mmCIF file of C-alpha atoms in Angstrom:
data_model
loop_
_atom_site.group_PDB
_atom_site.id
_atom_site.type_symbol
_atom_site.label_atom_id
_atom_site.label_comp_id
_atom_site.label_asym_id
_atom_site.label_seq_id
_atom_site.Cartn_x
_atom_site.Cartn_y
_atom_site.Cartn_z
ATOM 1 C CA MET S 6 -0.006 0.006 -0.004
ATOM 2 C CA SER S 7 1.297 3.406 -0.839
ATOM 3 C CA PRO S 8 2.104 5.738 2.125
ATOM 4 C CA ALA S 9 -0.869 7.804 3.168
ATOM 5 C CA PRO S 10 -0.208 11.593 3.136
ATOM 6 C CA GLN S 11 -0.729 13.485 6.296
ATOM 7 C CA ASP S 12 -3.060 16.478 6.597
ATOM 8 C CA ARG S 13 -0.813 18.793 4.547
ATOM 9 C CA ASP S 14 -1.215 19.624 0.875
ATOM 10 C CA ARG S 15 1.656 17.448 -0.267
ATOM 11 C CA ALA S 16 1.506 14.688 -2.911
ATOM 12 C CA PRO S 17 3.136 11.322 -2.472
ATOM 13 C CA ALA S 18 6.610 11.142 -3.899
ATOM 14 C CA GLY S 19 7.260 9.700 -7.290
ATOM 15 C CA MET S 20 5.361 9.447 -10.514
ATOM 16 C CA ILE S 21 2.661 7.072 -11.876
ATOM 17 C CA GLU S 22 1.471 6.672 -15.440
ATOM 18 C CA ASP S 23 -2.194 5.895 -16.035
ATOM 19 C CA ALA S 24 -3.852 3.537 -18.577
ATOM 20 C CA ASP S 25 -3.814 6.233 -21.255
ATOM 21 C CA GLY S 26 -0.164 6.993 -20.724
ATOM 22 C CA HIS S 27 -0.663 10.257 -18.842
ATOM 23 C CA ARG S 28 1.996 10.873 -16.207
ATOM 24 C CA LEU S 29 0.845 11.768 -12.766
ATOM 25 C CA THR S 30 3.542 13.721 -10.971
ATOM 26 C CA LEU S 31 3.810 16.085 -7.995
ATOM 27 C CA GLY S 32 1.401 18.891 -8.617
ATOM 28 C CA VAL S 33 0.607 18.234 -12.284
ATOM 29 C CA VAL S 34 -0.689 15.821 -14.771
ATOM 30 C CA THR S 35 1.195 15.986 -18.037
ATOM 31 C CA GLY S 36 0.453 14.770 -21.469
ATOM 32 C CA ARG S 37 2.013 11.677 -22.994
ATOM 33 C CA ARG S 38 5.731 12.247 -22.312
ATOM 34 C CA GLU S 39 5.512 15.980 -22.955
ATOM 35 C CA PRO S 40 6.855 18.785 -20.810
ATOM 36 C CA ALA S 41 4.889 19.143 -17.539
ATOM 37 C CA ARG S 42 1.734 21.068 -18.112
ATOM 38 C CA ALA S 43 -1.143 21.319 -15.578
ATOM 39 C CA ARG S 44 -4.439 19.862 -16.702
ATOM 40 C CA PRO S 45 -7.658 20.209 -14.644
ATOM 41 C CA LEU S 46 -9.166 16.940 -13.492
ATOM 42 C CA GLY S 47 -12.124 18.192 -11.574
ATOM 43 C CA CYS S 48 -13.494 16.866 -8.221
ATOM 44 C CA ALA S 49 -16.269 14.811 -6.771
ATOM 45 C CA ALA S 50 -19.648 15.978 -5.849
ATOM 46 C CA HIS S 51 -19.734 14.650 -2.265
ATOM 47 C CA VAL S 52 -17.635 13.661 0.660
ATOM 48 C CA ARG S 53 -18.126 10.897 3.256
ATOM 49 C CA GLN S 54 -20.196 12.200 6.153
ATOM 50 C CA ASP S 55 -18.617 10.049 8.831
ATOM 51 C CA ALA S 56 -15.006 10.912 7.990
ATOM 52 C CA ASP S 57 -14.555 13.182 10.984
ATOM 53 C CA VAL S 58 -10.862 14.098 10.534
ATOM 54 C CA PRO S 59 -9.724 17.712 11.100
ATOM 55 C CA GLY S 60 -7.652 19.634 8.619
ATOM 56 C CA PRO S 61 -5.407 22.631 8.981
ATOM 57 C CA ASP S 62 -7.840 24.942 7.131
ATOM 58 C CA SER S 63 -10.585 24.752 9.814
ATOM 59 C CA SER S 64 -10.821 25.062 13.537
ATOM 60 C CA ARG S 65 -13.281 22.203 13.805
ATOM 61 C CA PRO S 66 -13.648 19.032 11.695
ATOM 62 C CA LEU S 67 -16.389 18.538 9.204
ATOM 63 C CA GLY S 68 -19.080 16.100 10.362
ATOM 64 C CA PRO S 69 -22.510 14.929 9.211
ATOM 65 C CA ALA S 70 -24.239 18.088 10.500
ATOM 66 C CA SER S 71 -21.749 20.523 9.020
ATOM 67 C CA LEU S 72 -21.176 18.996 5.568
ATOM 68 C CA PRO S 73 -24.165 20.519 3.777
ATOM 69 C CA ARG S 74 -23.050 23.916 5.069
ATOM 70 C CA ALA S 75 -19.470 23.157 3.803
ATOM 71 C CA PHE S 76 -20.890 22.416 0.356
ATOM 72 C CA ASP S 77 -23.025 25.595 0.641
ATOM 73 C CA ALA S 78 -19.756 27.612 1.194
ATOM 74 C CA HIS S 79 -17.938 26.014 -1.778
ATOM 75 C CA ALA S 80 -20.799 25.504 -4.222
ATOM 76 C CA ARG S 81 -19.663 28.273 -6.656
ATOM 77 C CA SER S 82 -15.996 27.070 -6.808
ATOM 78 C CA TYR S 83 -17.083 23.446 -7.012
ATOM 79 C CA ASP S 84 -19.283 24.187 -9.984
ATOM 80 C CA ARG S 85 -16.360 26.033 -11.752
ATOM 81 C CA LEU S 86 -14.086 23.001 -11.158
ATOM 82 C CA VAL S 87 -16.683 20.620 -12.595
ATOM 83 C CA ALA S 88 -17.284 22.894 -15.591
ATOM 84 C CA ALA S 89 -13.550 22.781 -16.345
ATOM 85 C CA ASN S 90 -13.411 19.002 -16.614
ATOM 86 C CA PRO S 91 -15.162 17.604 -19.756
ATOM 87 C CA ARG S 92 -14.344 13.993 -18.811
ATOM 88 C CA TYR S 93 -16.390 14.359 -15.553
ATOM 89 C CA HIS S 94 -19.443 15.110 -17.647
ATOM 90 C CA ASP S 95 -18.570 12.349 -20.185
ATOM 91 C CA HIS S 96 -18.541 9.756 -17.467
ATOM 92 C CA LEU S 97 -21.883 10.945 -16.030
ATOM 93 C CA ARG S 98 -23.462 10.708 -19.462
ATOM 94 C CA LEU S 99 -22.017 7.272 -19.883
ATOM 95 C CA SER S 100 -23.648 6.012 -16.689
ATOM 96 C CA ALA S 101 -26.950 7.605 -17.621
ATOM 97 C CA ARG S 102 -26.894 5.846 -21.019
ATOM 98 C CA ARG S 103 -25.975 2.521 -19.442
ATOM 99 C CA MET S 104 -29.303 2.620 -17.572
ATOM 100 C CA GLY S 105 -30.943 1.573 -20.851
ATOM 101 C CA LEU S 106 -33.870 3.994 -20.593
ATOM 102 C CA ALA S 107 -36.240 4.321 -23.535
ATOM 103 C CA ARG S 108 -36.049 7.661 -25.284
ATOM 104 C CA GLY S 109 -39.155 9.877 -25.393
ATOM 105 C CA SER S 110 -41.239 12.048 -23.153
ATOM 106 C CA GLY S 111 -43.170 10.611 -20.166
ATOM 107 C CA LEU S 112 -40.412 9.091 -18.110
ATOM 108 C CA ARG S 113 -40.109 10.293 -14.562
ATOM 109 C CA LEU S 114 -36.538 10.122 -13.203
ATOM 110 C CA LEU S 115 -34.854 10.841 -9.878
ATOM 111 C CA ASP S 116 -31.400 12.325 -9.616
ATOM 112 C CA VAL S 117 -30.317 11.808 -5.906
ATOM 113 C CA GLY S 118 -27.324 13.957 -4.914
ATOM 114 C CA CYS S 119 -27.688 16.173 -7.980
ATOM 115 C CA GLY S 120 -25.290 18.866 -6.764
ATOM 116 C CA THR S 121 -25.059 21.706 -9.253
ATOM 117 C CA GLY S 122 -26.872 19.744 -11.944
ATOM 118 C CA ALA S 123 -24.165 17.832 -13.862
ATOM 119 C CA SER S 124 -25.878 14.472 -13.339
ATOM 120 C CA THR S 125 -29.261 16.014 -14.164
ATOM 121 C CA ALA S 126 -27.894 17.214 -17.503
ATOM 122 C CA ALA S 127 -26.512 13.676 -18.083
ATOM 123 C CA LEU S 128 -29.986 12.142 -17.578
ATOM 124 C CA LEU S 129 -31.573 14.649 -19.977
ATOM 125 C CA ASP S 130 -28.845 13.936 -22.535
ATOM 126 C CA ALA S 131 -29.747 10.169 -22.317
ATOM 127 C CA VAL S 132 -33.485 10.743 -22.256
ATOM 128 C CA PRO S 133 -34.570 14.126 -23.847
ATOM 129 C CA GLY S 134 -38.032 15.022 -22.690
ATOM 130 C CA ALA S 135 -37.948 13.135 -19.422
ATOM 131 C CA GLN S 136 -39.274 14.717 -16.220
ATOM 132 C CA VAL S 137 -36.330 14.877 -13.784
ATOM 133 C CA VAL S 138 -36.422 15.574 -10.052
ATOM 134 C CA GLY S 139 -32.984 16.614 -8.775
ATOM 135 C CA VAL S 140 -32.478 16.356 -4.978
ATOM 136 C CA ASP S 141 -29.541 17.476 -2.905
ATOM 137 C CA ALA S 142 -28.921 18.325 0.796
ATOM 138 C CA SER S 143 -26.996 21.554 -0.027
ATOM 139 C CA ALA S 144 -29.146 24.592 -0.662
ATOM 140 C CA GLU S 145 -26.362 26.458 -2.356
ATOM 141 C CA MET S 146 -25.468 23.621 -4.672
ATOM 142 C CA LEU S 147 -29.068 23.628 -5.745
ATOM 143 C CA ALA S 148 -28.974 27.452 -6.179
ATOM 144 C CA GLN S 149 -26.134 26.928 -8.691
ATOM 145 C CA ALA S 150 -28.115 24.276 -10.404
ATOM 146 C CA ARG S 151 -31.301 26.417 -10.665
ATOM 147 C CA ARG S 152 -29.344 29.245 -12.366
ATOM 148 C CA LYS S 153 -28.787 27.078 -15.405
ATOM 149 C CA ASN S 154 -31.128 26.815 -18.389
ATOM 150 C CA TRP S 155 -33.423 23.728 -17.915
ATOM 151 C CA PRO S 156 -36.488 22.522 -19.821
ATOM 152 C CA PRO S 157 -39.899 22.672 -18.113
ATOM 153 C CA GLY S 158 -39.790 19.140 -16.839
ATOM 154 C CA VAL S 159 -36.936 19.662 -14.457
ATOM 155 C CA GLN S 160 -37.492 20.262 -10.738
ATOM 156 C CA PHE S 161 -34.986 20.699 -7.931
ATOM 157 C CA VAL S 162 -35.787 19.863 -4.317
ATOM 158 C CA HIS S 163 -33.697 20.635 -1.143
ATOM 159 C CA SER S 164 -33.770 17.440 0.895
ATOM 160 C CA ARG S 165 -31.692 14.595 2.159
ATOM 161 C CA LEU S 166 -32.462 11.107 0.797
ATOM 162 C CA GLU S 167 -33.858 10.108 4.160
ATOM 163 C CA ASP S 168 -36.378 13.026 4.142
ATOM 164 C CA LEU S 169 -37.757 12.745 0.563
ATOM 165 C CA ASP S 170 -41.250 11.854 1.656
ATOM 166 C CA ARG S 171 -41.437 14.920 3.951
ATOM 167 C CA ALA S 172 -40.158 17.063 1.107
ATOM 168 C CA GLY S 173 -43.000 15.851 -1.120
ATOM 169 C CA VAL S 174 -40.868 13.567 -3.397
ATOM 170 C CA THR S 175 -42.555 10.239 -3.823
ATOM 171 C CA GLY S 176 -42.326 7.356 -6.325
ATOM 172 C CA PRO S 177 -42.645 5.502 -8.415
ATOM 173 C CA PHE S 178 -39.763 6.571 -10.686
ATOM 174 C CA ASP S 179 -38.766 5.069 -14.008
ATOM 175 C CA GLY S 180 -35.121 5.257 -13.141
ATOM 176 C CA ILE S 181 -32.745 6.649 -10.492
ATOM 177 C CA LEU S 182 -29.233 8.032 -10.909
ATOM 178 C CA ALA S 183 -27.146 8.341 -7.693
ATOM 179 C CA ALA S 184 -23.846 10.044 -8.590
ATOM 180 C CA TYR S 185 -21.167 10.238 -5.908
ATOM 181 C CA LEU S 186 -23.812 9.723 -3.167
ATOM 182 C CA VAL S 187 -23.780 6.154 -1.705
ATOM 183 C CA ARG S 188 -20.225 6.580 -0.421
ATOM 184 C CA ASN S 189 -21.380 9.565 1.572
ATOM 185 C CA LEU S 190 -24.389 8.150 3.282
ATOM 186 C CA ALA S 191 -24.288 7.426 7.009
ATOM 187 C CA ASP S 192 -26.201 4.201 6.241
ATOM 188 C CA PRO S 193 -25.576 3.110 2.660
ATOM 189 C CA ASP S 194 -27.769 -0.008 2.981
ATOM 190 C CA ALA S 195 -30.734 1.983 4.186
ATOM 191 C CA GLY S 196 -30.127 4.526 1.389
ATOM 192 C CA LEU S 197 -30.124 1.794 -1.267
ATOM 193 C CA ARG S 198 -33.304 0.285 0.143
ATOM 194 C CA ALA S 199 -34.970 3.706 0.020
ATOM 195 C CA MET S 200 -34.012 4.045 -3.669
ATOM 196 C CA HIS S 201 -35.216 0.547 -4.370
ATOM 197 C CA ASP S 202 -38.630 1.388 -2.897
ATOM 198 C CA LEU S 203 -38.883 4.604 -4.940
ATOM 199 C CA LEU S 204 -38.542 2.688 -8.299
ATOM 200 C CA ARG S 205 -41.441 1.235 -10.167
ATOM 201 C CA PRO S 206 -41.106 -2.553 -10.678
ATOM 202 C CA GLY S 207 -38.479 -3.337 -13.318
ATOM 203 C CA ALA S 208 -36.903 0.161 -13.209
ATOM 204 C CA PRO S 209 -33.202 0.604 -13.050
ATOM 205 C CA LEU S 210 -30.783 2.225 -10.582
ATOM 206 C CA ALA S 211 -27.351 3.531 -11.624
ATOM 207 C CA VAL S 212 -24.842 4.218 -8.840
ATOM 208 C CA HIS S 213 -22.016 6.300 -10.289
ATOM 209 C CA GLU S 214 -19.338 6.096 -7.728
ATOM 210 C CA TYR S 215 -15.625 5.894 -6.836
ATOM 211 C CA SER S 216 -14.376 2.531 -5.622
ATOM 212 C CA ALA S 217 -10.545 1.899 -5.446
ATOM 213 C CA ARG S 218 -10.164 -0.468 -2.514
ATOM 214 C CA ASP S 219 -9.732 -3.590 -4.675
ATOM 215 C CA SER S 220 -6.660 -2.396 -6.528
ATOM 216 C CA LEU S 221 -3.349 -1.178 -5.198
ATOM 217 C CA ARG S 222 -2.628 0.552 -8.518
ATOM 218 C CA SER S 223 -5.981 2.346 -8.342
ATOM 219 C CA ARG S 224 -5.240 3.607 -4.792
ATOM 220 C CA MET S 225 -1.823 4.808 -5.869
ATOM 221 C CA VAL S 226 -3.308 6.712 -8.809
ATOM 222 C CA TRP S 227 -6.002 8.163 -6.656
ATOM 223 C CA ASP S 228 -3.401 9.362 -4.079
ATOM 224 C CA ALA S 229 -1.271 10.912 -6.786
ATOM 225 C CA VAL S 230 -4.138 12.794 -8.478
ATOM 226 C CA CYS S 231 -5.685 13.978 -5.205
ATOM 227 C CA TRP S 232 -2.466 15.320 -3.630
ATOM 228 C CA GLY S 233 -0.905 16.469 -6.935
ATOM 229 C CA VAL S 234 -3.999 18.102 -8.589
ATOM 230 C CA ILE S 235 -7.393 17.972 -6.914
ATOM 231 C CA ILE S 236 -6.483 19.133 -3.396
ATOM 232 C CA PRO S 237 -4.105 21.979 -4.535
ATOM 233 C CA MET S 238 -6.639 23.064 -7.203
ATOM 234 C CA GLY S 239 -9.529 23.007 -4.782
ATOM 235 C CA ARG S 240 -7.584 25.068 -2.306
ATOM 236 C CA LEU S 241 -6.598 27.512 -4.986
ATOM 237 C CA ARG S 242 -10.184 27.969 -6.202
ATOM 238 C CA SER S 243 -11.962 28.007 -2.842
ATOM 239 C CA GLY S 244 -9.353 29.097 -0.317
ATOM 240 C CA SER S 245 -9.591 25.743 1.589
ATOM 241 C CA GLY S 246 -8.573 22.216 0.923
ATOM 242 C CA ASP S 247 -10.646 20.575 3.643
ATOM 243 C CA LEU S 248 -13.481 19.482 1.396
ATOM 244 C CA TYR S 249 -11.045 17.820 -1.113
ATOM 245 C CA ARG S 250 -9.089 16.096 1.653
ATOM 246 C CA TYR S 251 -12.377 14.586 2.746
ATOM 247 C CA LEU S 252 -13.003 13.509 -0.844
ATOM 248 C CA TRP S 253 -9.592 11.757 -0.833
ATOM 249 C CA ARG S 254 -10.274 10.065 2.545
ATOM 250 C CA SER S 255 -13.791 9.059 1.669
ATOM 251 C CA VAL S 256 -12.747 7.224 -1.521
ATOM 252 C CA ARG S 257 -9.917 5.550 0.339
ATOM 253 C CA ALA S 258 -12.360 4.297 3.045
ATOM 254 C CA PHE S 259 -15.203 3.226 0.723
ATOM 255 C CA ASP S 260 -16.164 -0.335 -0.323
ATOM 256 C CA GLY S 261 -14.552 -2.323 -3.030
ATOM 257 C CA VAL S 262 -16.526 -3.137 -6.147
ATOM 258 C CA ARG S 263 -17.776 -6.439 -4.969
ATOM 259 C CA SER S 264 -18.992 -5.007 -1.642
ATOM 260 C CA VAL S 265 -21.026 -2.384 -3.430
ATOM 261 C CA ALA S 266 -22.643 -5.020 -5.578
ATOM 262 C CA GLU S 267 -23.440 -7.058 -2.525
ATOM 263 C CA ARG S 268 -25.009 -4.083 -0.852
ATOM 264 C CA MET S 269 -27.285 -3.635 -3.825
ATOM 265 C CA GLY S 270 -28.233 -7.296 -3.645
ATOM 266 C CA ARG S 271 -29.124 -6.971 -0.044
ATOM 267 C CA ALA S 272 -31.329 -3.986 -0.837
ATOM 268 C CA GLY S 273 -33.369 -6.086 -3.199
ATOM 269 C CA PHE S 274 -31.798 -5.208 -6.593
ATOM 270 C CA ILE S 275 -31.331 -7.839 -9.225
ATOM 271 C CA ASP S 276 -29.375 -8.061 -12.492
ATOM 272 C CA ILE S 277 -26.498 -6.272 -10.829
ATOM 273 C CA ARG S 278 -23.537 -5.504 -13.032
ATOM 274 C CA THR S 279 -20.604 -3.136 -13.008
ATOM 275 C CA GLN S 280 -18.623 -1.224 -15.631
ATOM 276 C CA THR S 281 -15.753 1.154 -15.199
ATOM 277 C CA VAL S 282 -14.878 4.186 -17.284
ATOM 278 C CA THR S 283 -11.987 5.405 -19.369
ATOM 279 C CA GLY S 284 -9.002 7.626 -18.664
ATOM 280 C CA TRP S 285 -7.084 7.784 -15.405
ATOM 281 C CA GLN S 286 -10.292 6.967 -13.597
ATOM 282 C CA THR S 287 -10.336 3.417 -15.045
ATOM 283 C CA HIS S 288 -11.075 1.019 -12.108
ATOM 284 C CA ILE S 289 -11.501 4.059 -9.852
ATOM 285 C CA VAL S 290 -14.891 5.340 -11.106
ATOM 286 C CA HIS S 291 -17.610 2.738 -11.779
ATOM 287 C CA THR S 292 -21.218 2.456 -12.906
ATOM 288 C CA PHE S 293 -23.097 -0.015 -10.617
ATOM 289 C CA LEU S 294 -26.305 -1.043 -12.287
ATOM 290 C CA GLY S 295 -29.279 -2.936 -10.863
ATOM 291 C CA ARG S 296 -33.001 -2.931 -11.161
ATOM 292 C CA ARG S 297 -36.005 -3.515 -8.932
ATOM 293 C CA PRO S 298 -37.598 -6.896 -9.747
ATOM 294 C CA ALA S 299 -40.650 -6.720 -12.051
ATOM 295 C CA GLY S 300 -42.340 -9.259 -9.792
ATOM 296 C CA PRO S 301 -42.218 -9.871 -6.054
ATOM 297 C CA ASP S 302 -38.950 -8.718 -4.420
ATOM 298 C CA PRO S 303 -36.286 -11.458 -4.159
ATOM 299 C CA SER S 304 -35.967 -13.526 -0.952
ATOM 300 C CA PRO S 305 -33.304 -12.579 1.572
ATOM 301 C CA GLY S 306 -31.241 -15.401 0.248
ATOM 302 C CA ALA S 307 -30.607 -13.604 -3.030
ATOM 303 C CA ALA S 308 -27.879 -11.520 -1.465
ATOM 304 C CA ASP S 309 -26.223 -14.703 -0.196
ATOM 305 C CA GLU S 310 -26.320 -16.162 -3.738
ATOM 306 C CA LEU S 311 -24.492 -13.019 -5.017
ATOM 307 C CA ALA S 312 -21.882 -13.437 -2.295
ATOM 308 C CA ASP S 313 -21.200 -16.993 -3.453
ATOM 309 C CA LEU S 314 -20.175 -15.749 -6.937
ATOM 310 C CA GLU S 315 -16.543 -16.760 -7.639
ATOM 311 C CA THR S 316 -15.717 -13.409 -9.361
ATOM 312 C CA PRO S 317 -17.108 -9.943 -8.805
ATOM 313 C CA PRO S 318 -19.343 -8.480 -11.509
ATOM 314 C CA VAL S 319 -16.813 -6.094 -12.856
ATOM 315 C CA GLY S 320 -17.038 -4.806 -16.378
ATOM 316 C CA THR S 321 -14.430 -3.394 -18.673
ATOM 317 C CA PRO S 322 -13.945 0.272 -19.755
ATOM 318 C CA SER S 323 -16.687 1.278 -22.114
ATOM 319 C CA VAL S 324 -17.243 4.215 -24.442
ATOM 320 C CA ASP S 325 -20.768 3.274 -25.422
#
């Protein structure tokens, strides 16, 4: 395992080359064997809510109660970072397309943890004319989303996943996209069950999420990119690196690919499969797909059957 950086904005020593031949060095990501040139890689939409570790930029650590306010404070700089990273949007569109939703008006979709609207736009790209409800716990992230140009069928609601019913958001939905969300939930199993129950029978869930635990190489790439690019860039844009250190920690602490699939099985999903993405995020960012059964929900033994699989349901990079 590569050495874990301490709470200072320093990258691990050395250099790593990703699957596309891009060199990851201290502070920059360069092109293929070209002179060092900084290239924005963006950031993630959420951080783990139980990673209560202090950083030097704040007098008190972030925790479950303070995280929405932290995102409120950084919503504008976060939106700029995401806008500067085309591949971030490409991967969200890829996950939305992998849901296999029929094109045409009339579908009702839920975007849980929509942030500033990048995942909402991905759903509309996959299904033009759909009605999309975007939900997030950060009021300022939603304010950034609402400032953008949306068709009439898009609605944004300020709520946590656990409180959707009280916020007036009820099912059934024809599909749910949860981008960079499950990793951040205090109870991921309860969150997955809640999303399962919001779907109509037969409808899909796509969990677009980081998972690097299964691969030493993936963890090394993640460390290098976070401490060489994401954390310094986040601090430069927002004046604080705390949120982006939490991003690094949350991905480091999150489940492996097989464990995420098993969680989905325990929540009642079937036909679970996983595909990764392209670029340096290969085997770091994944689309976890499953659907609510069209008939009666599977028995509790279904999750045990998934656990007995000899190999995890991991796909290959796709550009479909």
